[in-house]
XYZ file of C-alpha atoms in Angstrom:
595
model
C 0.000 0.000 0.000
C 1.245 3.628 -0.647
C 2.154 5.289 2.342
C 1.082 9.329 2.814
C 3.611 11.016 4.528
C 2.886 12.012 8.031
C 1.353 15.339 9.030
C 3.472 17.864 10.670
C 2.977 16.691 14.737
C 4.297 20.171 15.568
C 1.068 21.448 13.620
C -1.162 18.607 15.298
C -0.138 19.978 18.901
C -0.962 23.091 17.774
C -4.595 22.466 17.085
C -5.493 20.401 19.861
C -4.920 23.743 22.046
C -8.775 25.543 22.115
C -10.449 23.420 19.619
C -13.261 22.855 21.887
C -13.534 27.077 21.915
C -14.614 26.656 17.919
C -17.489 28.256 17.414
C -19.137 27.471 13.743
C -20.274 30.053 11.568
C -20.810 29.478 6.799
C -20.013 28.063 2.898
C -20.511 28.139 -1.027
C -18.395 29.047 -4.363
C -19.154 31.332 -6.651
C -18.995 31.541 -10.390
C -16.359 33.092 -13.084
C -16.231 33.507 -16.611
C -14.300 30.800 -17.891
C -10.569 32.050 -19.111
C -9.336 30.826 -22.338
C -6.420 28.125 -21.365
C -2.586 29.579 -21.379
C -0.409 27.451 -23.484
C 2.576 25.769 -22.213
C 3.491 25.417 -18.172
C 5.118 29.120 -17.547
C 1.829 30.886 -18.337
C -1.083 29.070 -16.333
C 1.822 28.844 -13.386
C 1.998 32.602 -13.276
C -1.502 33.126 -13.522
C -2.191 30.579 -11.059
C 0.329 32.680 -8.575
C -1.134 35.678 -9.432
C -4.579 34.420 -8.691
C -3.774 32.981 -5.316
C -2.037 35.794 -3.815
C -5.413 37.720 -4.346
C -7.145 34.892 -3.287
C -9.389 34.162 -6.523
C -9.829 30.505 -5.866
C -12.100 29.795 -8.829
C -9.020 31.509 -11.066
C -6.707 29.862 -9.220
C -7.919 26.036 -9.812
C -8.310 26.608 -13.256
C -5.022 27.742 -14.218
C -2.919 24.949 -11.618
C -5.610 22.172 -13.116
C -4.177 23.670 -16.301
C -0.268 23.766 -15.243
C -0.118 20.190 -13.264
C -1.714 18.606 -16.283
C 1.378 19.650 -18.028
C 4.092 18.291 -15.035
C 1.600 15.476 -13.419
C 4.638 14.406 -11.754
C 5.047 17.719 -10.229
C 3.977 17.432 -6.229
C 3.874 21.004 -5.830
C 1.265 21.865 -8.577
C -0.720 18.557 -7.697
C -1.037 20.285 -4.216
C -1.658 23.292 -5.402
C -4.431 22.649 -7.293
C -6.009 20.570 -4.829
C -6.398 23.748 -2.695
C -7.686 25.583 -5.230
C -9.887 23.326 -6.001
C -11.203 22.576 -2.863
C -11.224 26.463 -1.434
C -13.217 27.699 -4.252
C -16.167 24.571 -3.449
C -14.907 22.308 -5.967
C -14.645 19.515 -3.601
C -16.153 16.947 -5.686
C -13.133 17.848 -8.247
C -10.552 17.618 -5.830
C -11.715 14.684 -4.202
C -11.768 13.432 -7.694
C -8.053 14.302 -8.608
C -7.151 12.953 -4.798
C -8.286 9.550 -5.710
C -6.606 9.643 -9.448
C -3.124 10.294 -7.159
C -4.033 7.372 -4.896
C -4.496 4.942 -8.084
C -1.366 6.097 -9.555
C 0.516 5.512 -6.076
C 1.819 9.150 -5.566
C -0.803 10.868 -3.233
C -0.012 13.943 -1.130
C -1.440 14.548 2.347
C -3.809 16.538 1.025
C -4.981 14.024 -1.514
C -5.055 11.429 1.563
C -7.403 13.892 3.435
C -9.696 14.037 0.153
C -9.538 10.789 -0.364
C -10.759 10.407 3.310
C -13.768 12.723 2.803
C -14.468 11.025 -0.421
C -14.896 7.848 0.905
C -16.905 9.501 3.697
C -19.313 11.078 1.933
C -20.094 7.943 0.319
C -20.482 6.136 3.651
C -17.765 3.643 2.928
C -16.745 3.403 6.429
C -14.852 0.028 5.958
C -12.720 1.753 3.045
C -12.316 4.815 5.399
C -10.659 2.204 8.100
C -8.576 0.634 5.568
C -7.162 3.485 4.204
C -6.142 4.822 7.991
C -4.848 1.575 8.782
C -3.102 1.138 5.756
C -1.338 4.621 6.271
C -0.797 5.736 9.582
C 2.268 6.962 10.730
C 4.633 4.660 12.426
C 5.556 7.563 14.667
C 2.228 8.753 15.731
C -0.167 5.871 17.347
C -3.968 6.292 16.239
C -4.773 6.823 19.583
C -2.353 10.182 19.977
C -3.878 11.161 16.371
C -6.577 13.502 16.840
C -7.661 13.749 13.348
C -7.020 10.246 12.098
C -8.426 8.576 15.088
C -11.052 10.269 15.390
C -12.221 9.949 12.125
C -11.517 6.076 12.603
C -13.487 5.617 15.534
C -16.319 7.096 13.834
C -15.933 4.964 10.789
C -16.081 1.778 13.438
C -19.287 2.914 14.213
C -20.737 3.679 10.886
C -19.084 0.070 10.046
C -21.448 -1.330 12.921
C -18.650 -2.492 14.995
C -20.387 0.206 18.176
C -17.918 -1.615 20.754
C -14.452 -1.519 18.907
C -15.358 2.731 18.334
C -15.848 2.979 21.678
C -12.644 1.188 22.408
C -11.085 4.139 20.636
C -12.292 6.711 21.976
C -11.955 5.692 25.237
C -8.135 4.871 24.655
C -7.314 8.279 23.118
C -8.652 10.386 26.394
C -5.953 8.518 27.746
C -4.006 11.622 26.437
C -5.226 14.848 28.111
C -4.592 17.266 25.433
C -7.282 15.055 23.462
C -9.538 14.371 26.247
C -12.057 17.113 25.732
C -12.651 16.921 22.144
C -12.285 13.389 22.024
C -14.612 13.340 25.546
C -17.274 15.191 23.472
C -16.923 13.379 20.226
C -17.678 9.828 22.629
C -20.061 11.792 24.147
C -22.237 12.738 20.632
C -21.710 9.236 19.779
C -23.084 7.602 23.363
C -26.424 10.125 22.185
C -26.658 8.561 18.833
C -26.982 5.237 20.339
C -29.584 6.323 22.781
C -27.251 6.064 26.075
C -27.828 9.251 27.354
C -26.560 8.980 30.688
C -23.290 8.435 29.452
C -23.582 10.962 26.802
C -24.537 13.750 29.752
C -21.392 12.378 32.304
C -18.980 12.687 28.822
C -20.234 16.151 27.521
C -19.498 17.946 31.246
C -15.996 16.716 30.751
C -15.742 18.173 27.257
C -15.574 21.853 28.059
C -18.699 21.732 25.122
C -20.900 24.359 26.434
C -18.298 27.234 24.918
C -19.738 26.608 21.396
C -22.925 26.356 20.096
C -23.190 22.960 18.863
C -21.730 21.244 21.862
C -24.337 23.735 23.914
C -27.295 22.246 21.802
C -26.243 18.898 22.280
C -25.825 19.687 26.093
C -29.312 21.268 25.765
C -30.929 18.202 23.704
C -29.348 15.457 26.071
C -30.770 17.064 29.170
C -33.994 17.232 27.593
C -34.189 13.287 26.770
C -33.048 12.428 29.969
C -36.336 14.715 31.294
C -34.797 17.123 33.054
C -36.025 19.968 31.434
C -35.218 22.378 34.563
C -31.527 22.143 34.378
C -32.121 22.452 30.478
C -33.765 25.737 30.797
C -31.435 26.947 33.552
C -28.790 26.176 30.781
C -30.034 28.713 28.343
C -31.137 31.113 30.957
C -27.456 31.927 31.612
C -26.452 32.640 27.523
C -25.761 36.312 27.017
C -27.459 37.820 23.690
C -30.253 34.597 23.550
C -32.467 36.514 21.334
C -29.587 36.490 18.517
C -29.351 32.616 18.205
C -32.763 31.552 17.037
C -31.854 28.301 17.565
C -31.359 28.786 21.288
C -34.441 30.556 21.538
C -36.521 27.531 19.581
C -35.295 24.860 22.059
C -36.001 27.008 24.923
C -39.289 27.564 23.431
C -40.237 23.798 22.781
C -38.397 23.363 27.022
C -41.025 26.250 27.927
C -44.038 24.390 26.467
C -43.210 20.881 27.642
C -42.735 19.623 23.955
C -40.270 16.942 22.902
C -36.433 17.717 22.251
C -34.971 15.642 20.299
C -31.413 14.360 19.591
C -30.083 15.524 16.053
C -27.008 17.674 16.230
C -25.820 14.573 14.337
C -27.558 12.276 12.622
C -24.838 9.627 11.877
C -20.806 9.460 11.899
C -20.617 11.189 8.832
C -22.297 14.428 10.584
C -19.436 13.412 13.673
C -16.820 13.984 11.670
C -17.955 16.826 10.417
C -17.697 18.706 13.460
C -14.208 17.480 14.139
C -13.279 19.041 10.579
C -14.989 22.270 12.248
C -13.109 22.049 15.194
C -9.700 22.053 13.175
C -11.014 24.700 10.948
C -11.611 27.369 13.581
C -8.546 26.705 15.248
C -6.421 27.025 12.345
C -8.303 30.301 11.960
C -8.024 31.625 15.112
C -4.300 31.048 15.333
C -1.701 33.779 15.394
C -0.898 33.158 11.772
C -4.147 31.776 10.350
C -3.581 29.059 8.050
C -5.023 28.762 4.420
C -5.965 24.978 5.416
C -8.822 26.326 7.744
C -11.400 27.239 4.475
C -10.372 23.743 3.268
C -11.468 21.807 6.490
C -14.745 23.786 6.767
C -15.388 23.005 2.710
C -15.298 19.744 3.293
C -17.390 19.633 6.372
C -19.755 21.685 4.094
C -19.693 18.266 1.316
C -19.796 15.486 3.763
C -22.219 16.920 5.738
C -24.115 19.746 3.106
C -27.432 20.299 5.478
C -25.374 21.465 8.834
C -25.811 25.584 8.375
C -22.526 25.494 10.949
C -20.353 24.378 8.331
C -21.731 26.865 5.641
C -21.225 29.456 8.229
C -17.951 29.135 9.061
C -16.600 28.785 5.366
C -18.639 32.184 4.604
C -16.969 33.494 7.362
C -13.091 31.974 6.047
C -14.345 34.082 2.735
C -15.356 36.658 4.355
C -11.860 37.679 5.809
C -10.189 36.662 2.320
C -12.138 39.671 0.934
C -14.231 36.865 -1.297
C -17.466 38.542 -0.750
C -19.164 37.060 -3.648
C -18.570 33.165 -2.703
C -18.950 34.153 1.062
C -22.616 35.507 -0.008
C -23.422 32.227 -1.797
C -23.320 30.506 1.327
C -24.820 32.904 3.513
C -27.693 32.312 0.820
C -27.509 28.721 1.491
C -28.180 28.998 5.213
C -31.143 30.654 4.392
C -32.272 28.556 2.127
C -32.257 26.441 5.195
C -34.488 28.028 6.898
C -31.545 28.805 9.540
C -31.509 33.238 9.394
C -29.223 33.973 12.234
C -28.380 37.196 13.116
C -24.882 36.834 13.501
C -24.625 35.359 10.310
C -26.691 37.866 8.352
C -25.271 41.061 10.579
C -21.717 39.441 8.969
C -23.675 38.840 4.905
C -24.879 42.235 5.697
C -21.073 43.611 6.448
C -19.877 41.640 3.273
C -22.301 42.835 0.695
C -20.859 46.814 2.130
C -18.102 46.004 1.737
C -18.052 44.823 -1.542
C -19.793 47.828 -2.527
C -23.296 45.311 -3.039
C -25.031 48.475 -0.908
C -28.533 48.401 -2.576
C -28.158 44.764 -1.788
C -27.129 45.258 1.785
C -29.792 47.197 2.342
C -32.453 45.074 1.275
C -30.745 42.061 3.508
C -30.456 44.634 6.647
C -34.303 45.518 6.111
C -34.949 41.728 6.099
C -33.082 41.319 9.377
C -34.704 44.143 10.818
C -38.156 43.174 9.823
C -37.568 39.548 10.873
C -35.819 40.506 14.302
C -37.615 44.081 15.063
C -36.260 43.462 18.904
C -32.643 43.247 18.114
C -30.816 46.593 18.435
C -28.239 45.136 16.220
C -30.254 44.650 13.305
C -31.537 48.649 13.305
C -28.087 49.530 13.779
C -27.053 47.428 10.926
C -29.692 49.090 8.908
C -28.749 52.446 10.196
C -25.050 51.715 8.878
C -26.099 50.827 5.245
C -28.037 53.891 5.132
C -24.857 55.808 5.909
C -22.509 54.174 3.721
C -25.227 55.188 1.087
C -24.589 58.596 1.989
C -29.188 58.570 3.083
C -27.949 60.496 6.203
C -31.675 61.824 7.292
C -32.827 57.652 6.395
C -30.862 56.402 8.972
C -31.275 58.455 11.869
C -35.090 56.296 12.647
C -33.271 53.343 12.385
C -30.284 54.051 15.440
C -33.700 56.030 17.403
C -35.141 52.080 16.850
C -32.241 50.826 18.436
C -31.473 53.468 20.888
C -34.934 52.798 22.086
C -34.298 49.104 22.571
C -31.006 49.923 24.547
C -32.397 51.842 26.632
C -32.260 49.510 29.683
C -28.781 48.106 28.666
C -25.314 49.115 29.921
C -24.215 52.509 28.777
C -21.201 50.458 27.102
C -24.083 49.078 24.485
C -25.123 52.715 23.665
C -21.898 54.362 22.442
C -21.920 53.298 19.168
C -25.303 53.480 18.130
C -25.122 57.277 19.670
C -21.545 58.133 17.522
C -23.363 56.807 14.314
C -26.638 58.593 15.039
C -24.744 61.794 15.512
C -22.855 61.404 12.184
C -26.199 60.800 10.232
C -27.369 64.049 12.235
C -24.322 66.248 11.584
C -24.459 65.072 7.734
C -27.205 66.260 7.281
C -27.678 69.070 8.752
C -29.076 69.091 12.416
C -26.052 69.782 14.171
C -27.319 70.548 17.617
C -28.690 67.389 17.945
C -25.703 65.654 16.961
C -23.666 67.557 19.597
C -25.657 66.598 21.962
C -24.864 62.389 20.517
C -21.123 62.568 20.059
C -20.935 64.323 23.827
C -23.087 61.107 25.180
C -21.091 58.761 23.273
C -17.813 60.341 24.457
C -18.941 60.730 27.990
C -18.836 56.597 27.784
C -15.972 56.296 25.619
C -13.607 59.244 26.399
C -10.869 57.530 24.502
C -12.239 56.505 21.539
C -10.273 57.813 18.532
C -12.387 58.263 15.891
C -15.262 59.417 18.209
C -12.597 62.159 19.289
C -11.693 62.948 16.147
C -15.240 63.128 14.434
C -16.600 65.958 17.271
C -13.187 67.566 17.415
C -13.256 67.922 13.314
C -16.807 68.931 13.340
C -16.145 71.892 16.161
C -13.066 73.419 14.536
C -14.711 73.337 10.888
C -17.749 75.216 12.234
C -14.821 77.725 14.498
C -16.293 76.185 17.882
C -14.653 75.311 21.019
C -11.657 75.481 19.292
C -8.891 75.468 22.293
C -10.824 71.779 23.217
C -11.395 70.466 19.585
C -7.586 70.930 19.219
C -6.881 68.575 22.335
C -9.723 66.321 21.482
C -8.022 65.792 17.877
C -4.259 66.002 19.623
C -5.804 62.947 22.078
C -6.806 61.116 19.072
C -3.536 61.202 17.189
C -2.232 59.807 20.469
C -4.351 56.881 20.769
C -3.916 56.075 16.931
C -1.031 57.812 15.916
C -0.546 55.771 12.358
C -4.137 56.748 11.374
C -4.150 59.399 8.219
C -7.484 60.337 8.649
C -6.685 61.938 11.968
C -3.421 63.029 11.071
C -5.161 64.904 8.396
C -7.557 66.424 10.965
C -4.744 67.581 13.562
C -2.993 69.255 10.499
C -6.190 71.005 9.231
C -7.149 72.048 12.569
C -4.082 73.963 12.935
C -4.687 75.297 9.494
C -8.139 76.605 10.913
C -6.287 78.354 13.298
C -3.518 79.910 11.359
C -0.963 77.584 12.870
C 0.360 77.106 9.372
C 3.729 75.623 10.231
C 2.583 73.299 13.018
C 0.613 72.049 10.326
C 2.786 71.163 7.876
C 4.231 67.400 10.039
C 0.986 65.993 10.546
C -0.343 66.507 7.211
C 3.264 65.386 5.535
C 2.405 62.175 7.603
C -1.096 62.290 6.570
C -0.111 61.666 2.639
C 2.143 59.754 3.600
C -0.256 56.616 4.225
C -3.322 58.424 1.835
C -1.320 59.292 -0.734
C -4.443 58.559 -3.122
C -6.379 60.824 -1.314
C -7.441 63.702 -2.985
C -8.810 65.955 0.093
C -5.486 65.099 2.011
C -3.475 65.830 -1.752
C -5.719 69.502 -1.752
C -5.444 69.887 2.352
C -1.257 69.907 1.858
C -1.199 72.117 -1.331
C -3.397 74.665 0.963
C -0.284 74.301 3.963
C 2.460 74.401 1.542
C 1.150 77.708 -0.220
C 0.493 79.159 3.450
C 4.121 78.386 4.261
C 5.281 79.701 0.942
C 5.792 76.246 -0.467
C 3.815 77.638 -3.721
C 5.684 75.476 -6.288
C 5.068 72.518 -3.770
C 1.378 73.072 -3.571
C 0.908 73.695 -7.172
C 2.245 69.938 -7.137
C -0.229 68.634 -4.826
C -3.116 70.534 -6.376
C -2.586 68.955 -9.685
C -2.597 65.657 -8.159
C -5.434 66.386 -6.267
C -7.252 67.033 -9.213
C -5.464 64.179 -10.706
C -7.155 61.512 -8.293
C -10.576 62.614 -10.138
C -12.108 64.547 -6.621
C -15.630 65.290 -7.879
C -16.080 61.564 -7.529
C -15.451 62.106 -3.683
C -17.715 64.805 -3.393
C -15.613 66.083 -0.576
C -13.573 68.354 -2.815
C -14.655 70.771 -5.216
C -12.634 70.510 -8.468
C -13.172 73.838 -10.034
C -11.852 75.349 -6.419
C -9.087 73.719 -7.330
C -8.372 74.721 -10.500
C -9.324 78.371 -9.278
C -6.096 77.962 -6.923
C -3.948 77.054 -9.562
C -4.798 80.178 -11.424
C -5.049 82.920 -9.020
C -3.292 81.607 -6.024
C -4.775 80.365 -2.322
C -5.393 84.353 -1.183
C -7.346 85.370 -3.521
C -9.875 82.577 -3.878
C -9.539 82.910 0.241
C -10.463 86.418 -0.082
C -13.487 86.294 -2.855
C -14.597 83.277 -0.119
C -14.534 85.679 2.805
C -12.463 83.280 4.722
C -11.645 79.604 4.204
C -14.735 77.506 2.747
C -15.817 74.846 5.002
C -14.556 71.341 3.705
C -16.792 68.036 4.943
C -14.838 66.067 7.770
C -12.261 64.287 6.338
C -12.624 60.905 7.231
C -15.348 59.162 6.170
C -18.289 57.926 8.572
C -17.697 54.649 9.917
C -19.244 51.082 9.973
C -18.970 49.971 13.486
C -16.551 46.896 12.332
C -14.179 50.128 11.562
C -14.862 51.882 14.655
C -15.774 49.650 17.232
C -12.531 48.620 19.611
């Protein structure tokens, strides 16, 4: 039998530590116009790099497919396209290419950890033994391999054989780095067989209850053994119930005396599953997340296609790899589900912004808010999309709604929603009012940057409590001193206030990090001309106007151009004084400002 070589234990250590803390969240691919094929090996290789340091899976499988079919003997593009394949939801492709490898007795490890899910899906459980028999690691006993044995106990069951899978369970929480995943895995698989007593003494060593499928189970367990009490005292201690409708169902069918039953997994192939969950959320959270984490959760996603957790999390994997379009496919599968979760949608909702899908993300955000009118979260979601849409006077209802709804919670719930509502206020127009936000908001967050900043900005741009907006902005810049935004505010501030050469530093740092920026490109040309830097700000000017401003709307093109032909004074002077410009950094989402 071929032998795969054996994973990395340095890696395997490293995953055992907080798997039980996964949490699942979601999973899909999306679609690309097919490429005509690049002749030769060079070509498709480049594009292939190209397309995988920008993470374009879909682009990215085509073009290795294309260059390993020209070196087949060539490990590294096999590999390669095996990731691909399987990050951008081709897993039925991969799997397909993993078992050509096996045939031709040259698989990789990831084509043995296809192969695996391969003969998984298809419920083959005795070919899933054989092939971890057949090539475990000399070095690394089954019952020290968290993945592998796992996977094997499992297949036992599946294979009928209910003693020999307990066997090996049992003899890898020997270890006690594996004891509480392997504790909860025994534990899921005691449930499935209807010994629930055991199942309940296993889970409460498992450390389970920190994730939201191990809490269900917990839940679901209690509830068959008919001790719905302790059930509902279980759920009555969860933080933020009313955003897992899940939660709120089973405490619902507790509350009414109806029948819980047992169906966080249906069979070994749904088992495994959530061990491929586990391993993707802790190769995610780690300090340098690992590309393998999207792959785990894809295939959870294919063995086991109706658990929402495993469409969640990929979603999520997408999410932060700036694929907003794939991550949106699965967020649409969820649903499709029947499973809307607020966390999941609050994070589709984030995605389709910022992917510039606003009209989109508004229609999801009114969905949430319509579907969840209690949530605070879903009104401020909504009031953020309006924002970003620049429909300042449309969102202010939506933070009142969840203002409102906060009004009982800890003042540490209201900042944000009061910092957004002011920006919507000051934008447009009612300025009093939004004093009177930003003040609240910074009377519970006094060191929030961009709250400083935003209040600061707005006071010295309408010549108001200038002496504090100067410190307020002079704090920020301390709390986030690589921020241009702010930079660009401490520079203009002193501009305001004829502090010319104290402004030139911060503003030279500003560019230095916007350089693309045309307001910070016009702000500097204005400070160089005021320090008699007029060649320098001629330079600036012309690449403010360069950058295209009008499509900003925060500078004013023609003043510009007026600059460049009469000079800074005399457009000053026809003015009456310096025009107002709109604060300088734009309004925030509260993923950007939130700390």
């Amino acid at each position: 039998m071929t032998q795969i070589r054996p994973r990395p234990t340095l890696l395997r250590l490293a995953l055992i530590a907080g798997l039980m803390g996964a949490t699942a969240l979601p999973v899909l691919a999306q679609d690309t116009a097919a490429a005509p094929p690049i002749r030769g090996l060079a070509g498709p290789y480049l594009a292939a790099r190209m397309a995988t340091v920008e993470n374009d899976f879909r682009a990215a499988a085509r073009y290795f497919v294309q260059a390993s079919a020209h070196d087949p003997q060539d490990v590294y593009l096999q590999d390669s396209a095996l990731v691909a394949l399987a990050s951008s939801g081709e897993v039925e492709r991969a799997a397909v290419m993993a078992e050509r490898l096996f045939l031709e007795e040259r698989p990789t490890e990831l084509a043995g950890l296809l192969r695996r899910a391969q003969l998984i899906r298809a419920e083959d459980w005795q070919g899933v033994i054989d092939l971890i028999e057949a090539n475990r690691s000399p070095d690394l006993p089954l019952e020290q391999d968290l993945m592998d044995g796992t996977i094997r106990a499992w297949a036992l069951l599946g294979a009928g054989r209910a003693t020999d899978a307990v066997a090996a369970f049992e003899a890898m929480t020997a270890g006690e780095a594996l004891a509480p995943i392997v504790n909860y895995h025994l534990a899921l698989a005691r449930a499935l067989a209807g010994d629930y007593e055991a199942a309940d003494r296993l889970i409460l060593q498992s450390e389970a209850s920190g994730h939201l499928m191990g809490l269900t189970a917990r839940v679901q367990i209690l509830s068959q053994l008919d001790r719905q009490d302790e059930a509902l005292a279980l759920l009555s201690d969860i933080e933020g119930l009313e955003a897992e409708p899940q939660l709120l169902a089973l405490r619902q069918r507790l509350e009414q005396g109806q029948p819980v039953p047992f169906d966080v997994v249906a069979g070994p192939g749904d088992g495994i599953a959530h061990l491929l969950l586990s391993f993707a959320s802790a190769l995610a959270s780690s300090p340098d997340p690992e590309p393998l984490a999207l792959i785990h959760a894809r295939l959870a996603a294919w063995i086991a296609p109706q658990n929402p957790e495993a469409r969640l999390m990929s979603a999520q994997l997408l999410q932060d790899r700036q694929q907003f379009d794939l991550a949106e496919a699965e967020f649409d599968a969820v649903r499709r589900m029947g499973q809307m979760r607020p966390q999941a949608e609050l994070s589709r909702i984030d995605a389709l912004s910022r992917a510039d899908r606003r009209e989109e993300a508004e229609k999801a955000a009114l969905a949430l808010s319509s579907a969840y009118p209690g949530l605070a979260q879903s009104w401020v979601a909504l009031g953020d999309v309006m924002r970003q849409q620049e429909k300042y006077a449309e969102a202010v209802p939506s933070y009142d709604r969840a203002l409102d709804l906060l009004a009982d919670a800890p003042p540490q719930a209201r900042w944000f929603p009061l910092y957004a509502r002011g920006i919507a206020l000051e934008r447009s127009g009612q300025f009093e009012r939004a004093e009177a936000d930003l003040l609240a908001a910074l009377e519970i967050r006094p060191d929030q940057a961009s709250l400083l900043n935003y209040l600061g900005y707005s006071w010295i741009d309408r010549n108001q409590n200038l002496d504090r907006a100067l410190e307020m902005i002079k704090r920020a810049v301390e709390l986030s001193p690589g921020d241009g935004y702010i930079l660009d505010s401490l520079a203009w501030a002193y501009f305001r206030l004829g502090r010319y050469e104290d402004a030139v530093a911060p503003m030279e740092q500003s560019i230095a990090t916007m350089a693309s920026d045309p307001l910070v490109n016009d702000h500097l040309g204005d400070i160089y001309w005021m320090v008699g830097r007029y060649r320098e700000a001629q330079i600036q000017w012309r690449r403010a106007l360069s950058l295209e401003p009008a499509e900003s709307g925060e500078v004013d093109a023609d003043r510009i151009r007026a600059k460049l032909d009469r000079g800074l004074e005399a457009v000053m002077a026809e003015e009456d004084g310096p025009v107002a410009s709109a604060p300088s950094q734009s309004p925030q989402t509260e993923a950007d400002a939130t700390e």
